[in-house]
mmCIF file of C-alpha atoms in Angstrom:
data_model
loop_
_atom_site.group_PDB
_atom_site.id
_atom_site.type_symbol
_atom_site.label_atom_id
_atom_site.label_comp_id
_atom_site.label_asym_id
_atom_site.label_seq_id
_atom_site.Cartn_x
_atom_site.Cartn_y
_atom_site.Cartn_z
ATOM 1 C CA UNK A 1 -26.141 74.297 -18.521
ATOM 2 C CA UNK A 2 -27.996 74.466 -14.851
ATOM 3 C CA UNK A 3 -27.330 72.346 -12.274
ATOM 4 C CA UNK A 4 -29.997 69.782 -13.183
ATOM 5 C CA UNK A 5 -28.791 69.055 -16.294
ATOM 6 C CA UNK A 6 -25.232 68.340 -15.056
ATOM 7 C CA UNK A 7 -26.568 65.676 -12.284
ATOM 8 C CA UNK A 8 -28.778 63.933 -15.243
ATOM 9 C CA UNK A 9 -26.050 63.835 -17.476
ATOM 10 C CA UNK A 10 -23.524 62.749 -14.970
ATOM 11 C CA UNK A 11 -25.938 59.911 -13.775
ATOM 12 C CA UNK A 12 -26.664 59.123 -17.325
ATOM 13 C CA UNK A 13 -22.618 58.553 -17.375
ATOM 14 C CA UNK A 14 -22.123 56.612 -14.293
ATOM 15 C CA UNK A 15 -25.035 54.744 -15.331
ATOM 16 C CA UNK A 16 -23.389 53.688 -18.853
ATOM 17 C CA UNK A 17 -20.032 53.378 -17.122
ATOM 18 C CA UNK A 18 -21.928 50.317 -15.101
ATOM 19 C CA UNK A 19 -23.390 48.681 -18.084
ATOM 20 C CA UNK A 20 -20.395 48.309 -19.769
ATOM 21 C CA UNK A 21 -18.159 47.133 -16.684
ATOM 22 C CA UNK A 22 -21.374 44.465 -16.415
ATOM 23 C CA UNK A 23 -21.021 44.097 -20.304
ATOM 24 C CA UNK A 24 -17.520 43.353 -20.184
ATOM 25 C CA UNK A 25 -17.208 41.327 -17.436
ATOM 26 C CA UNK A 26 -19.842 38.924 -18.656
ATOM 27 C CA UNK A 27 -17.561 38.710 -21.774
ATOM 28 C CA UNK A 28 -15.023 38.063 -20.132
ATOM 29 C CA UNK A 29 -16.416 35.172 -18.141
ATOM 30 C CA UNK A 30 -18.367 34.129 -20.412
ATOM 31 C CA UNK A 31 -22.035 31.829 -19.707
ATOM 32 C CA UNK A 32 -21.281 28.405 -18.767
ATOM 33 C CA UNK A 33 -23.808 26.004 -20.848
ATOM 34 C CA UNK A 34 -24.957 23.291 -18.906
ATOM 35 C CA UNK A 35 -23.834 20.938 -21.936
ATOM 36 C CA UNK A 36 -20.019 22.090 -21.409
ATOM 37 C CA UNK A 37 -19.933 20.798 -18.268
ATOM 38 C CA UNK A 38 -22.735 17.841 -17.959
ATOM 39 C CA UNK A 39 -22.860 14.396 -19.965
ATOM 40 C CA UNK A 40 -26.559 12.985 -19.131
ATOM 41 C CA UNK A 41 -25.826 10.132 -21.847
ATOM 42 C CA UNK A 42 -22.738 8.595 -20.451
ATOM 43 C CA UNK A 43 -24.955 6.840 -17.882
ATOM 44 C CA UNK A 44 -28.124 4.555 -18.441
ATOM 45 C CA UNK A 45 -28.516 3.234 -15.078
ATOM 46 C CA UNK A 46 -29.374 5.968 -12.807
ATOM 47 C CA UNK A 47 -31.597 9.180 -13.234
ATOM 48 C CA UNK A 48 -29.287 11.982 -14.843
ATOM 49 C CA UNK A 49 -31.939 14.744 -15.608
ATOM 50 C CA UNK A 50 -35.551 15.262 -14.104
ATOM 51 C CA UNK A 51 -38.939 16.470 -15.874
ATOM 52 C CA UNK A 52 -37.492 19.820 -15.453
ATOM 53 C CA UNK A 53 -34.776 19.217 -17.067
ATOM 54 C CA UNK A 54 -32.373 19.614 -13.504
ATOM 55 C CA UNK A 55 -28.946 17.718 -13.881
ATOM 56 C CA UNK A 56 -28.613 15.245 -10.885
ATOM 57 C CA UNK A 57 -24.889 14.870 -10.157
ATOM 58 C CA UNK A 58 -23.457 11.288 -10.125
ATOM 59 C CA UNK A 59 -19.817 10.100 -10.589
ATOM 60 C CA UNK A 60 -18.879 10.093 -14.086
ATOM 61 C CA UNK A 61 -21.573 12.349 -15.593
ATOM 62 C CA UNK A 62 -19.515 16.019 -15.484
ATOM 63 C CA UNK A 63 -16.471 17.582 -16.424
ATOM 64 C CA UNK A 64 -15.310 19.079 -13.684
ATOM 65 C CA UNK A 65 -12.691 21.387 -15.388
ATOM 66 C CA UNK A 66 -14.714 23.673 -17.586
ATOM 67 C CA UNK A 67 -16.591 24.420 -14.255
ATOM 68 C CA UNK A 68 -13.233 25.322 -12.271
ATOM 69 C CA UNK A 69 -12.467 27.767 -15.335
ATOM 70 C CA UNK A 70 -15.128 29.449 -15.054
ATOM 71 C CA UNK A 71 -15.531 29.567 -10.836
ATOM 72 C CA UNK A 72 -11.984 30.850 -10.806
ATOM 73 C CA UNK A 73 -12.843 34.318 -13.140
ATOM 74 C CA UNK A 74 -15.900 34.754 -11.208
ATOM 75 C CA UNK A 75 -13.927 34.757 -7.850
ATOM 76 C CA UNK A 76 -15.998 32.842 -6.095
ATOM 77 C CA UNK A 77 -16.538 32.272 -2.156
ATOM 78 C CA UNK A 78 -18.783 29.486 -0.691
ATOM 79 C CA UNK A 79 -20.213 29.276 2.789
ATOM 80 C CA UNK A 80 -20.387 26.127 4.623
ATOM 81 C CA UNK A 81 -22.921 25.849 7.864
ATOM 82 C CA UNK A 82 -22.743 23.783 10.104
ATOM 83 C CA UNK A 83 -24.853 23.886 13.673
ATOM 84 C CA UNK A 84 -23.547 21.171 16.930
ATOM 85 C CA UNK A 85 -24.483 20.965 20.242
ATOM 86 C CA UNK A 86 -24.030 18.673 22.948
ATOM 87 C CA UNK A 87 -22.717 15.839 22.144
ATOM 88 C CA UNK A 88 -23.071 16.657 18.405
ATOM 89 C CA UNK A 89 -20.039 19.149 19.057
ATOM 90 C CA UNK A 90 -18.301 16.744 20.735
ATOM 91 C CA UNK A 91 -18.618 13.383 18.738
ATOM 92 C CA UNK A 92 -19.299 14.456 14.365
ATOM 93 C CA UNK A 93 -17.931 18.237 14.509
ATOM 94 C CA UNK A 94 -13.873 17.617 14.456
ATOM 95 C CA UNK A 95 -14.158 15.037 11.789
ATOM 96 C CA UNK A 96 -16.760 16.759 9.719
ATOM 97 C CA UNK A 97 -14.256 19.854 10.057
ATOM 98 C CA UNK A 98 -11.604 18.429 9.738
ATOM 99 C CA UNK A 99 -12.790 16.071 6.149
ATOM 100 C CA UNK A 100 -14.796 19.409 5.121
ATOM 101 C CA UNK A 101 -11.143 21.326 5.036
ATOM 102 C CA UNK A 102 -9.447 18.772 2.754
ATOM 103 C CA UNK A 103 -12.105 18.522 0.620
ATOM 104 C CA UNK A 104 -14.809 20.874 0.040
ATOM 105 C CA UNK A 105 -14.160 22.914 -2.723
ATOM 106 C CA UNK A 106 -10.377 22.983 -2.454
ATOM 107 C CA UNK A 107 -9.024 25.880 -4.637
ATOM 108 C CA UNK A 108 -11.626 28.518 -3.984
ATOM 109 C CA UNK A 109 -12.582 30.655 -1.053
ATOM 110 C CA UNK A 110 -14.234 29.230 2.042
ATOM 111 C CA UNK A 111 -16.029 30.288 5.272
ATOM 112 C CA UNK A 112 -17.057 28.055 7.217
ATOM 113 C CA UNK A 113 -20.205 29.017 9.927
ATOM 114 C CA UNK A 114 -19.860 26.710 13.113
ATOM 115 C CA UNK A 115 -22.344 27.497 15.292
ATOM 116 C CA UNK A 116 -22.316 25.597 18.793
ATOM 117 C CA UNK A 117 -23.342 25.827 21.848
ATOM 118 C CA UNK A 118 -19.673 25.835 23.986
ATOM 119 C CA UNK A 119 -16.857 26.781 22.566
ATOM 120 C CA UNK A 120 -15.197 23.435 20.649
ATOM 121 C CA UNK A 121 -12.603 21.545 21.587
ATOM 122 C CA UNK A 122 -11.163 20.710 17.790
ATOM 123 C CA UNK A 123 -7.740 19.110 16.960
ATOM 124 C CA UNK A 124 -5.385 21.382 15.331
ATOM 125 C CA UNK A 125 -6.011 22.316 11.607
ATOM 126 C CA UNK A 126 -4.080 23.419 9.178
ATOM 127 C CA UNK A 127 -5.780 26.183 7.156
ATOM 128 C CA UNK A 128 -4.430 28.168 3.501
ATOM 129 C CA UNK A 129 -5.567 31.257 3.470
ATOM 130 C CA UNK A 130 -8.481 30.710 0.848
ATOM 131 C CA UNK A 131 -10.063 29.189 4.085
ATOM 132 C CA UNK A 132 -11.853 30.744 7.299
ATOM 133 C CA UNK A 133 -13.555 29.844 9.957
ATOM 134 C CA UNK A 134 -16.641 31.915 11.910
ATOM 135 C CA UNK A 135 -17.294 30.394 15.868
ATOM 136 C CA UNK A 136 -20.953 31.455 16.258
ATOM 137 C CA UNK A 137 -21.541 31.030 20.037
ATOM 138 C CA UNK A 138 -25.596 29.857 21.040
ATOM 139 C CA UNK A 139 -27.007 30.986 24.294
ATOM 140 C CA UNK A 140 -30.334 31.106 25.707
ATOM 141 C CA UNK A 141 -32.255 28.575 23.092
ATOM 142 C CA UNK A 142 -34.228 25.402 24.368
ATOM 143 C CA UNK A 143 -32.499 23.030 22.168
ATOM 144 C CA UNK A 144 -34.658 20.159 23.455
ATOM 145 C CA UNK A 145 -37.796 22.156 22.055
ATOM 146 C CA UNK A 146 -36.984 21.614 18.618
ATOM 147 C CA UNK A 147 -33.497 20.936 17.277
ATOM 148 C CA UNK A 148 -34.058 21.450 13.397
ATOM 149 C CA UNK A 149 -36.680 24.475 14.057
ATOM 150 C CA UNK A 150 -33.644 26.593 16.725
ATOM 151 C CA UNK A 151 -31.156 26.002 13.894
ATOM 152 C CA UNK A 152 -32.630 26.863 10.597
ATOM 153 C CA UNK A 153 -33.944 30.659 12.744
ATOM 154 C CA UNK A 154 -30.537 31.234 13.691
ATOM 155 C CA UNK A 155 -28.981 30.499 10.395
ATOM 156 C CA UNK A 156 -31.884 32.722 9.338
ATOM 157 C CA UNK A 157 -30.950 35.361 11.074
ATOM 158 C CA UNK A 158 -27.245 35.201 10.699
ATOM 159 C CA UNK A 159 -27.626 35.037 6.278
ATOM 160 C CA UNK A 160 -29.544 38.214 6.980
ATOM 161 C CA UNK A 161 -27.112 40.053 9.331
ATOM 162 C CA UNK A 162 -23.811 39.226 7.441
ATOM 163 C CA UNK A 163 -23.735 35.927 5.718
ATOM 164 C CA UNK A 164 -25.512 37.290 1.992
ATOM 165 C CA UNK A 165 -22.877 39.946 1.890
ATOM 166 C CA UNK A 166 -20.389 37.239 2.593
ATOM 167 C CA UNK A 167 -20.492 34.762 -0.197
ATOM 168 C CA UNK A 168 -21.880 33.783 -3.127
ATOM 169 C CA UNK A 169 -23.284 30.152 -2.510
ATOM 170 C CA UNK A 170 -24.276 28.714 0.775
ATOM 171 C CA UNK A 171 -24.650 25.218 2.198
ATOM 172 C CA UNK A 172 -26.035 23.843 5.082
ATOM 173 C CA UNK A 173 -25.213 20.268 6.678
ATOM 174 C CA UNK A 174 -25.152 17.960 9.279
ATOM 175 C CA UNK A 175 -22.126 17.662 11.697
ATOM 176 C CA UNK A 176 -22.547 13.996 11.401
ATOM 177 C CA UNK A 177 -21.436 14.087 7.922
ATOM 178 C CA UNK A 178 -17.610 13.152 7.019
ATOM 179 C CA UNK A 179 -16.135 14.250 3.585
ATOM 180 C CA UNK A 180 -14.717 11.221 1.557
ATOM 181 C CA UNK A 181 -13.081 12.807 -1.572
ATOM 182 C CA UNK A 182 -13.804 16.649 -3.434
ATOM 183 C CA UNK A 183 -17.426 18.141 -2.682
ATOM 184 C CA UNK A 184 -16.431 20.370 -5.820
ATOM 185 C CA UNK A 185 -17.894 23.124 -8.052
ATOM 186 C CA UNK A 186 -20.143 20.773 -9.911
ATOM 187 C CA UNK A 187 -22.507 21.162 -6.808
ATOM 188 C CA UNK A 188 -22.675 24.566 -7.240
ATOM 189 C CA UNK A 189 -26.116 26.011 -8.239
ATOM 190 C CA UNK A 190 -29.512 28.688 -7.055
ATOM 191 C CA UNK A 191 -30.890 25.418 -5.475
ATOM 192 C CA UNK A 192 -29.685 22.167 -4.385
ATOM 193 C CA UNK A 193 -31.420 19.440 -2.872
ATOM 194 C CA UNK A 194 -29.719 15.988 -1.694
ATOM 195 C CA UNK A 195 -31.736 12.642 -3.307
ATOM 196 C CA UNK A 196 -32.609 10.248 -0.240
ATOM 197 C CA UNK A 197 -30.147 7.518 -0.554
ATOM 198 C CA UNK A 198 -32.134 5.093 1.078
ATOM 199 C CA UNK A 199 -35.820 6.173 -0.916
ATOM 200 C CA UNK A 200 -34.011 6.898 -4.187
ATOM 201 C CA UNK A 201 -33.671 2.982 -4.643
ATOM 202 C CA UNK A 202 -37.063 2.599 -3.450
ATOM 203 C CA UNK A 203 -40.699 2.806 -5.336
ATOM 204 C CA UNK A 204 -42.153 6.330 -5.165
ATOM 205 C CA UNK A 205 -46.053 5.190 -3.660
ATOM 206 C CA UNK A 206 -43.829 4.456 -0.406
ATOM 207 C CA UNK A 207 -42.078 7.716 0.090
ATOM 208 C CA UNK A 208 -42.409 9.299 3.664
ATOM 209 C CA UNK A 209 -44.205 12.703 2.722
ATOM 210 C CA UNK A 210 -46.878 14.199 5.395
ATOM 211 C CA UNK A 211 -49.977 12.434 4.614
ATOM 212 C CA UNK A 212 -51.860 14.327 7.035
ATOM 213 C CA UNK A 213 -54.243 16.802 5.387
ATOM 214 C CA UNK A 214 -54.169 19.107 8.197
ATOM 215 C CA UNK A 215 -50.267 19.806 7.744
ATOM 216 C CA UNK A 216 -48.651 22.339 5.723
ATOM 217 C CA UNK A 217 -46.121 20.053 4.833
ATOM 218 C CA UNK A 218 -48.523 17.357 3.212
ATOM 219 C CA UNK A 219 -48.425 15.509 -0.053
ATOM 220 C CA UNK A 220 -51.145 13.765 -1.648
ATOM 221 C CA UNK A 221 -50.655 10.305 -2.662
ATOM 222 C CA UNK A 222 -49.716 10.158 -6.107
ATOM 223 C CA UNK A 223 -47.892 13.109 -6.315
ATOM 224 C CA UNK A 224 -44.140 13.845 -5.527
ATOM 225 C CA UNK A 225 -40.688 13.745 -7.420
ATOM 226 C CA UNK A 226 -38.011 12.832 -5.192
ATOM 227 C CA UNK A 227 -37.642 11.879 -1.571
ATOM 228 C CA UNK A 228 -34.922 14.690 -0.191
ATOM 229 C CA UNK A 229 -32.431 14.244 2.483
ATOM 230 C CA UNK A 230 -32.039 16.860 4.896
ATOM 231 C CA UNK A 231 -28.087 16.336 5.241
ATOM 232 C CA UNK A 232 -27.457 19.183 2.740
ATOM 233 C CA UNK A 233 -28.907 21.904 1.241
ATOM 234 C CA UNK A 234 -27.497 24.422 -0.757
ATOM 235 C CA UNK A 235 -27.376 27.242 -3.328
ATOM 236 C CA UNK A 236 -27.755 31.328 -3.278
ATOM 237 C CA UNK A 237 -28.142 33.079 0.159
ATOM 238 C CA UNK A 238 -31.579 34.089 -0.610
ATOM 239 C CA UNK A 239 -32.654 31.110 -2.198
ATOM 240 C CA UNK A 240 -31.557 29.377 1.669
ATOM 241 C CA UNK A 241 -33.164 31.918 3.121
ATOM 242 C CA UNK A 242 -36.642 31.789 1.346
ATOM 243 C CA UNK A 243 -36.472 28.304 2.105
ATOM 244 C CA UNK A 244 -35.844 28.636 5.823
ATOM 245 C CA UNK A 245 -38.775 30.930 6.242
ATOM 246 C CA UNK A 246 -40.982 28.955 3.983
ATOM 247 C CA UNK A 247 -40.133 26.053 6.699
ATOM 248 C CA UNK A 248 -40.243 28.425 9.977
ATOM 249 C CA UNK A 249 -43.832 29.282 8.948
ATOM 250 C CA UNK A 250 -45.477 26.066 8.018
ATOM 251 C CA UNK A 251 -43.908 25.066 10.720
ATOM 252 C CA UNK A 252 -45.242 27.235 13.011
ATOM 253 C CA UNK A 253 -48.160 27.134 11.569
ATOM 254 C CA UNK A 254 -48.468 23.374 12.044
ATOM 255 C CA UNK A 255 -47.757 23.959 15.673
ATOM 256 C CA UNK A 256 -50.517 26.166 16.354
ATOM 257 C CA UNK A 257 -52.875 23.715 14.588
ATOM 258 C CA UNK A 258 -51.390 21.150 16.837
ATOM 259 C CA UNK A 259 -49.418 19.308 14.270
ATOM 260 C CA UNK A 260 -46.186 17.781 14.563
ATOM 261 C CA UNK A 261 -44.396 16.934 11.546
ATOM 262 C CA UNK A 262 -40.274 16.641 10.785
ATOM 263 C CA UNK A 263 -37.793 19.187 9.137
ATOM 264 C CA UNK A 264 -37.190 16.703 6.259
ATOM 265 C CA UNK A 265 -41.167 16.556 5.001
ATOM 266 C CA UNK A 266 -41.605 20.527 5.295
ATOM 267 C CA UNK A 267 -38.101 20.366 3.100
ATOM 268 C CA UNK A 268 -39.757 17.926 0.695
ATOM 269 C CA UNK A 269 -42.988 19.955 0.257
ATOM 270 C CA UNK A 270 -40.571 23.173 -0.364
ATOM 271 C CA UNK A 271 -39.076 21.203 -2.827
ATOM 272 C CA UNK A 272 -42.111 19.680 -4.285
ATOM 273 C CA UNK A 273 -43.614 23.714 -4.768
ATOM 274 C CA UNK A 274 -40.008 24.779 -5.841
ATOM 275 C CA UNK A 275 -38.232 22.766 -8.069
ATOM 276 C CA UNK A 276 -34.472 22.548 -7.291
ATOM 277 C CA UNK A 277 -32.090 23.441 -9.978
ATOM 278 C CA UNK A 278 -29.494 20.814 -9.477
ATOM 279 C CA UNK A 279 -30.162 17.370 -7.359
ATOM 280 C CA UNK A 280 -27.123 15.859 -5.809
ATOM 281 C CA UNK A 281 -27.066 11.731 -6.407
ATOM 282 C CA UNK A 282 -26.778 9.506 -3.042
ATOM 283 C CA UNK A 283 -23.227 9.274 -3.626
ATOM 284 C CA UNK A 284 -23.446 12.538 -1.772
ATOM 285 C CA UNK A 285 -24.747 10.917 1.591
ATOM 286 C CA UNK A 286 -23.739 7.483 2.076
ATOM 287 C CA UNK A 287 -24.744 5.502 5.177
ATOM 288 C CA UNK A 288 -21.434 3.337 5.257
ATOM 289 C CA UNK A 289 -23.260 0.703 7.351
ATOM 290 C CA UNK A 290 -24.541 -0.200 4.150
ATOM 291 C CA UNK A 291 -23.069 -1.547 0.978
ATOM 292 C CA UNK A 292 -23.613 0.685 -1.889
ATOM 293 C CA UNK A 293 -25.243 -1.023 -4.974
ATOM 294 C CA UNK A 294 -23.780 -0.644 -8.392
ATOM 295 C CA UNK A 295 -25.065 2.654 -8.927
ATOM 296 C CA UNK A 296 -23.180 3.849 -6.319
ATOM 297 C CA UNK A 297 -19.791 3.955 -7.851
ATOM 298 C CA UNK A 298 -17.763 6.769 -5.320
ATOM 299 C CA UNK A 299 -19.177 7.861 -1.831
ATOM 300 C CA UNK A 300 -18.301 11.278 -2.099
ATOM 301 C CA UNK A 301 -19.546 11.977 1.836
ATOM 302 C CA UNK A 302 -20.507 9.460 4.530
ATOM 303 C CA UNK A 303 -23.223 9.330 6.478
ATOM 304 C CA UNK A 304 -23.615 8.579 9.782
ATOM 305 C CA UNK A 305 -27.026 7.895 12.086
ATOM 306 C CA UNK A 306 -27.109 10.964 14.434
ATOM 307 C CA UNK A 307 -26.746 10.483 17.419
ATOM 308 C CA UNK A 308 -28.810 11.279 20.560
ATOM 309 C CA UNK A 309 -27.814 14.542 22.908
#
């Protein structure tokens, strides 16, 4: 036998040795039907499932337990972004932190990307050792220039430098956000957009998309799903990250044209060209100025206006 033939055949064996660890592992683990997990019939008041056929998580429509059995044998870690500067550091980012610790996805692995300007000044915070933090220090960016457009390069940047290898699911929020009770597994998915709580109760012809035609984030009347919030966004690294570049060069693009549009239409166009694969209800972004109405039945997170810096 020549030396040829020994390197096929021992690829050809390494090769089968990877199917079946893939074969076996998936057996193990098993594929988690959407039906084990989501009820869509228990409620006839809200929206549970869209045209294409996404589940849209409310309070009392999953089981969250089949979903922690199966998270737990894939060994799961989630990544949690969050970007604050100025006064933003100062005023949201210890209670966001300090919320997001008790309550995202308790039981499971958890980095958390904090990317600020100065070095903050948190209260003390007790961590297990499923959970760790990353301090990404800014320098050198005019933040005045455009908030929304500085952040989503960075985070850009950073997904591609370390955070893919990282973890498994990624989400990005607002510092101005404070936890309420478990942001658990059933938001887990590819792609996960945040319903509008103040447009989901409101008639679709109204919705805030970029009516300009001259904008790459525009959307002709008539047409639309969903109004998105921009408060969170989540799902696979690359799924963020084709997102953030679909954004950086409309964007851009729009600039150059002399357009000015916001962060939150270019997300709703994304999201009108690429469906998301799970929709969170507004339960997941409450405004708790505001009373919620009936469909409302838990504020998982509040919201709170941003404020200036």
């Amino acid at each position: 036998m020549n030396s040829k033939t020994r390197v096929l055949l021992l690829v050809s064996f390494l090769l089968s040795l990877l199917m079946a660890k893939h074969y076996f592992r998936n057996k193990q683990g098993g594929q988690l039907k959407l039906s084990d997990w989501f009820k869509p019939r228990s409620r006839f008041d809200v929206i549970t499932t869209t045209d294409w056929l996404a589940p849209v998580v409310w309070e009392g429509l999953f089981n969250r337990q089949p979903l922690e059995k199966y998270y737990q044998k894939q060994n799961i870690t989630v990544g949690l972004a969050v970007f604050a500067i100025g006064k933003l550091a100062e005023n949201d980012l210890d209670l966001f932190l300090q919320s997001a610790n008790k309550f995202f996805m308790p039981g499971h692995r958890v980095i958390f990307y904090i990317m600020v300007d100065t070095y903050p000044n948190l209260l003390p915070m007790e961590l297990n050792p499923l959970r760790s933090f990353q301090v990404i220090s800014l320098h050198e960016e005019n933040w005045s220039y455009n908030f929304d457009l500085m952040y989503m390069k960075i985070l850009g940047e950073h997904i591609l430098d370390h955070i893919q290898y990282e973890v498994d699911f990624l989400f990005s929020m607002s510092a101005n956000l404070v936890f309420e009770s478990e942001f658990g597994v059933e938001t887990l998915g590819t792609s996960v957009a945040l319903l509008h709580s103040w447009w989901y109760f409101r008639n679709t012809q109204n919705f805030p998309y970029e009516r300009r035609v001259k904008s790459a984030a525009y959307i002709p009347f008539g047409q639309g799903d969903f109004f998105y919030g921009s408060s969170i966004v989540g799902g696979t690294s690359e799924n963020i990250l084709n997102l953030i570049n679909e954004y950086l060069k409309d964007a851009i693009q729009d600039m150059e044209n002399g357009v000015n549009s916001t962060y939150e239409k270019y997300l709703n166009k994304y999201f009108f060209l690429n469906k998301p694969t799970k929709l969170l209800s507004p339960e997941y972004s409450w405004n708790p100025k505001f009373k919620p109405p009936p469909q409302v039945r838990f504020v998982k997170i509040s919201h709170y206006p941003r404020a200036n810096f």
